[in-house]
GROMACS .gro file of C-alpha atoms in nm:
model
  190
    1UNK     CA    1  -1.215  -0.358   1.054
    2UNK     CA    2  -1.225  -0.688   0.987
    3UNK     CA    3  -1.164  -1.010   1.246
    4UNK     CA    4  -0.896  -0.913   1.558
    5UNK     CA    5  -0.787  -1.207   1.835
    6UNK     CA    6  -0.591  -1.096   2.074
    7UNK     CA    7  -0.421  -1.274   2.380
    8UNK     CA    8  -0.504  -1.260   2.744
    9UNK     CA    9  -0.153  -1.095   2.808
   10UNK     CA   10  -0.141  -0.916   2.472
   11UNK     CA   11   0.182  -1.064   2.385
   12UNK     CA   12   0.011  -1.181   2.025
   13UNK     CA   13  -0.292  -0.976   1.800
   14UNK     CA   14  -0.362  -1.079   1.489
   15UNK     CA   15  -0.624  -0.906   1.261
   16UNK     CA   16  -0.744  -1.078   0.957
   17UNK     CA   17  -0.955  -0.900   0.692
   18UNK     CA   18  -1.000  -0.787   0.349
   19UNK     CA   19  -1.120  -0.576   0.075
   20UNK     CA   20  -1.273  -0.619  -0.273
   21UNK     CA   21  -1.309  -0.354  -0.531
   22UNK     CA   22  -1.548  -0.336  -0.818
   23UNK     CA   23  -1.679  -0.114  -1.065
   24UNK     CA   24  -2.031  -0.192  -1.202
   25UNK     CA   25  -2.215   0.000  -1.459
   26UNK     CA   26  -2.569  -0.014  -1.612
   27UNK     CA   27  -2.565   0.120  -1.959
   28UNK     CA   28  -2.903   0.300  -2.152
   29UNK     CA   29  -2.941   0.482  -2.412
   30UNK     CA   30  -3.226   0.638  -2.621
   31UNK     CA   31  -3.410   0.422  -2.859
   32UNK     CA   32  -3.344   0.640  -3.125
   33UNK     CA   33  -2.967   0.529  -3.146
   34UNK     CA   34  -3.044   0.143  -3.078
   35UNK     CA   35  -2.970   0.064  -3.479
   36UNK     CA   36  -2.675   0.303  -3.458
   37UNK     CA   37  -2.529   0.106  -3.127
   38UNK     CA   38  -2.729  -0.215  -3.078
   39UNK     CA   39  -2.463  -0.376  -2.814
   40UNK     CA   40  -2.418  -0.062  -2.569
   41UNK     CA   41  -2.740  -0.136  -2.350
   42UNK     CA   42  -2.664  -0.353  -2.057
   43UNK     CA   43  -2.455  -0.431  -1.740
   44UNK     CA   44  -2.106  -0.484  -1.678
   45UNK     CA   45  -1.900  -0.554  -1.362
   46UNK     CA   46  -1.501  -0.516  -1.361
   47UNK     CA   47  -1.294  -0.667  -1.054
   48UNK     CA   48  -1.059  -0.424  -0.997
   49UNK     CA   49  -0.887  -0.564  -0.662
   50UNK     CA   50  -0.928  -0.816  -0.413
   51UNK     CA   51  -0.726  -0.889  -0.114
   52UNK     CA   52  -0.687  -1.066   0.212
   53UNK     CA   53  -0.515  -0.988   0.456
   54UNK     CA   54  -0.334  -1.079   0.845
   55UNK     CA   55  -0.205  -0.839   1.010
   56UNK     CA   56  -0.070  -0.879   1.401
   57UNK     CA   57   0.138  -0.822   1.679
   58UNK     CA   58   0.362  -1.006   1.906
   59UNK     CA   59   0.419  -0.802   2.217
   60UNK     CA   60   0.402  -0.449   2.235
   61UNK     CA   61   0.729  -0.381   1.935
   62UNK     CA   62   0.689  -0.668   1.639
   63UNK     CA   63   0.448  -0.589   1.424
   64UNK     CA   64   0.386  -0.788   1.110
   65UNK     CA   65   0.177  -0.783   0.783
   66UNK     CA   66   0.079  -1.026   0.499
   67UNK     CA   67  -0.153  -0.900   0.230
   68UNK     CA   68  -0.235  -1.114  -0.089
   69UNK     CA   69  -0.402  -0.964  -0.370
   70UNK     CA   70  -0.581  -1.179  -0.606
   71UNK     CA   71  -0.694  -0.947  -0.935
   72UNK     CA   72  -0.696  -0.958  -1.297
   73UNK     CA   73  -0.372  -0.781  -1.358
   74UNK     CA   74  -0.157  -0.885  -1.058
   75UNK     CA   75  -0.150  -1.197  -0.827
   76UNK     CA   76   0.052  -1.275  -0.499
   77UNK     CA   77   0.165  -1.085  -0.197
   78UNK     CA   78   0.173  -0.708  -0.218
   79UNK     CA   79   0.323  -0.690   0.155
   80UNK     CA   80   0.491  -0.938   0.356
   81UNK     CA   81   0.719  -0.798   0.665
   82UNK     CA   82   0.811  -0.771   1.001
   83UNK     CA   83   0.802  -0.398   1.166
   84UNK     CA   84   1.055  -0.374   1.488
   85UNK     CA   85   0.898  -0.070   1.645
   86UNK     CA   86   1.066   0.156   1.958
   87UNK     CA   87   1.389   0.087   1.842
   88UNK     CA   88   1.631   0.392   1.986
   89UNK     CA   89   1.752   0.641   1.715
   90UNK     CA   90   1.597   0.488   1.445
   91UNK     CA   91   1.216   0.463   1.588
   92UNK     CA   92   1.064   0.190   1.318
   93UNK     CA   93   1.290  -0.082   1.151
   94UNK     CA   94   1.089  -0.288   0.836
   95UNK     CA   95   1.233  -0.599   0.675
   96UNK     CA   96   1.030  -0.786   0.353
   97UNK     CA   97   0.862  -0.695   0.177
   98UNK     CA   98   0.722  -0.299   0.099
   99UNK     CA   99   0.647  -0.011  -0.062
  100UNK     CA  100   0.972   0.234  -0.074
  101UNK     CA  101   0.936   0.546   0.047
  102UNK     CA  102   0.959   0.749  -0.315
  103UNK     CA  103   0.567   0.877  -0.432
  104UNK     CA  104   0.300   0.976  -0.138
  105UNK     CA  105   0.006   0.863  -0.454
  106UNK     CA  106   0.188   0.537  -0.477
  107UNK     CA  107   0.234   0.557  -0.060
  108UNK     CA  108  -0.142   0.590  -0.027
  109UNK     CA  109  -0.400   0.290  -0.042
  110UNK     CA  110  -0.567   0.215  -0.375
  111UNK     CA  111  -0.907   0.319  -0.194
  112UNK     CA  112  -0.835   0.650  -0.056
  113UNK     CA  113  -0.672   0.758  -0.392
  114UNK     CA  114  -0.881   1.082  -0.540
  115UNK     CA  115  -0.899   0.953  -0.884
  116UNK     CA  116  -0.980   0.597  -1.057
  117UNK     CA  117  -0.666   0.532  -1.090
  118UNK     CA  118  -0.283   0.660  -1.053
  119UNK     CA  119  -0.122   0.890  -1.263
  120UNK     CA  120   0.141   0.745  -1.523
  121UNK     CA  121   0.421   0.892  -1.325
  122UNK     CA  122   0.372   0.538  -1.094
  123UNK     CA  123   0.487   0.331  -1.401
  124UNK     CA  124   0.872   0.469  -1.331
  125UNK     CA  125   0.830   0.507  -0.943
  126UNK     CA  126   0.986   0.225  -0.725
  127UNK     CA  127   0.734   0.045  -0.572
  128UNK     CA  128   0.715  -0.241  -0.358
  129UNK     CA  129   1.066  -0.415  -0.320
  130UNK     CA  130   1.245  -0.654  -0.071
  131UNK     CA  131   1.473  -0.487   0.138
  132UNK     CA  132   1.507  -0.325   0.492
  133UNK     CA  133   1.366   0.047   0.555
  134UNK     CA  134   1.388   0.258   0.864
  135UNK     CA  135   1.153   0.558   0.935
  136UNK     CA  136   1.116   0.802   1.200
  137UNK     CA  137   0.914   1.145   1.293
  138UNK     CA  138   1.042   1.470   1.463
  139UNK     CA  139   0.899   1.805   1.565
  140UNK     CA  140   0.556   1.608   1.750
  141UNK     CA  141   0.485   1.425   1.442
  142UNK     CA  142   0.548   1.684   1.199
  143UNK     CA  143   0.818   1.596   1.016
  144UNK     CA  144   0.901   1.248   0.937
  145UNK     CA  145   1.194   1.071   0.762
  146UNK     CA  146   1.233   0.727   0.597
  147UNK     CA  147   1.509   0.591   0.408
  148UNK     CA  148   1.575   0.271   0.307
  149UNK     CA  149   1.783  -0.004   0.061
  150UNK     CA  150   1.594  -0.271  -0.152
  151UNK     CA  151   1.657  -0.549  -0.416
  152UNK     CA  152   1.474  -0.498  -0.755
  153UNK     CA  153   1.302  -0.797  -0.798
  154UNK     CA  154   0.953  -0.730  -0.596
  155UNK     CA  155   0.755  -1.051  -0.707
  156UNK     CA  156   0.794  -1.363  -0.570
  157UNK     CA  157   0.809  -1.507  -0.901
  158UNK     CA  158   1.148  -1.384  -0.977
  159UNK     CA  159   1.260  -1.303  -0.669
  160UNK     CA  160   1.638  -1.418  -0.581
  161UNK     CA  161   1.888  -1.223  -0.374
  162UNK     CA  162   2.091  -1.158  -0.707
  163UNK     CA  163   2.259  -0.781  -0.730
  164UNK     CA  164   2.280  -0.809  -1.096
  165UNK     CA  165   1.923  -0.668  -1.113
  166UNK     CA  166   2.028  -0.385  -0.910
  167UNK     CA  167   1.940  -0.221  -0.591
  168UNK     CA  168   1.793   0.077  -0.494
  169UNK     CA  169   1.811   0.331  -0.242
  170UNK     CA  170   1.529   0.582  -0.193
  171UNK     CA  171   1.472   0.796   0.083
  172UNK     CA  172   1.169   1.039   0.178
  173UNK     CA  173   1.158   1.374   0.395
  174UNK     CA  174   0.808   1.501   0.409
  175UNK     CA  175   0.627   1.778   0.624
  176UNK     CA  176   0.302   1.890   0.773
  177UNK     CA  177   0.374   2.249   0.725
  178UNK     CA  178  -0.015   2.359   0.804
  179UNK     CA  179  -0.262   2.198   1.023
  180UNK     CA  180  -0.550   2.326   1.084
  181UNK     CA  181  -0.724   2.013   1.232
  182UNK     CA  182  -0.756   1.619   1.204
  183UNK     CA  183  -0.903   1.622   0.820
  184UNK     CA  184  -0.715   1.941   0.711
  185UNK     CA  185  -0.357   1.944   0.659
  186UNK     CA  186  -0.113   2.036   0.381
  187UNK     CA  187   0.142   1.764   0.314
  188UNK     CA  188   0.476   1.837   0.115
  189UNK     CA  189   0.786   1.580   0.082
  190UNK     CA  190   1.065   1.489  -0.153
   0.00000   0.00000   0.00000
């Protein structure tokens, strides 16, 4: 859950925390193929992820979120926006930095994903961009909507506010169609 403050008044809650994900492996194998393999005995851990992040609140409709992820692969901040909430119409406004609203596996955190990792289909899916995104849900929660306009360039390393790189639109329309309690649900969007 991590480390919350939060103000007398509530007008400012900040949560800081983090996450770290490894895979570790001890490695045997019979004695009779030790000539065969003589290096495949042994240990091995592989940092997959690790992150930190601050989270928070000022009053009761700002909501923000920083996240840095420190791995191998990638560096820098995966998330870094401002969330005006109860706004009428519209329900949720975010401006930053995000993940569009395109593929519910690339929507979903790296730890609650079913497999090791993401299917290939995520290396031509949007995913997190600078831009502004609104969102909203209809039919008590049932049916939610989220549509939004971002800049191409998602790292801070070559981010600029240049349209040459292009900018994308991508909306999502997605539905709990069955519900049978909190753990079991069928969810379908496009």
């Amino acid at each position: 859950e991590g480390l919350r403050f939060t103000g007398k008044y509530v007008l400012l809650g900040m949560k800081v925390g983090g996450r770290v994900i490894a895979d570790a492996g001890l490695l045997w194998q019979q004695h009779t193929l030790d000539d065969a393999y003589p290096d495949f005995t042994g240990s091995a851990v592989n940092l997959r992820s690790a992150l930190v992040q601050l989270a928070g609140s000022f009053g009761p409709d700002i909501v923000f979120n920083l996240q840095g992820v420190f791995a191998p692969i990638t560096r820098g901040f995966n998330d870094a926006f401002v969330v005006f909430q109860e706004i009428p119409y519209v329900a949720h406004l975010r401006l930053g930095i995000g993940q569009q609203p395109f593929s519910m596996e690339n929507l979903t955190s790296f730890k609650f994903i079913p497999f090791m990792e993401r299917s290939i289909v995520n290396a031509v899916a949007p995913g997190r961009s600078f831009g502004a995104l609104i969102n909203n849900n209809f039919l008590e929660r049932s049916v939610s909507l989220a549509a939004g306009i971002f800049y191409r360039s998602a790292t801070w390393e070559d981010f600029d506010f240049d349209s040459s790189k292009g900018i994308d639109f991508s909306a999502r329309l997605s539905s709990l169609p069955v519900v049978l309690d909190d753990t079991t649900l069928m969810h379908a969007g496009i």
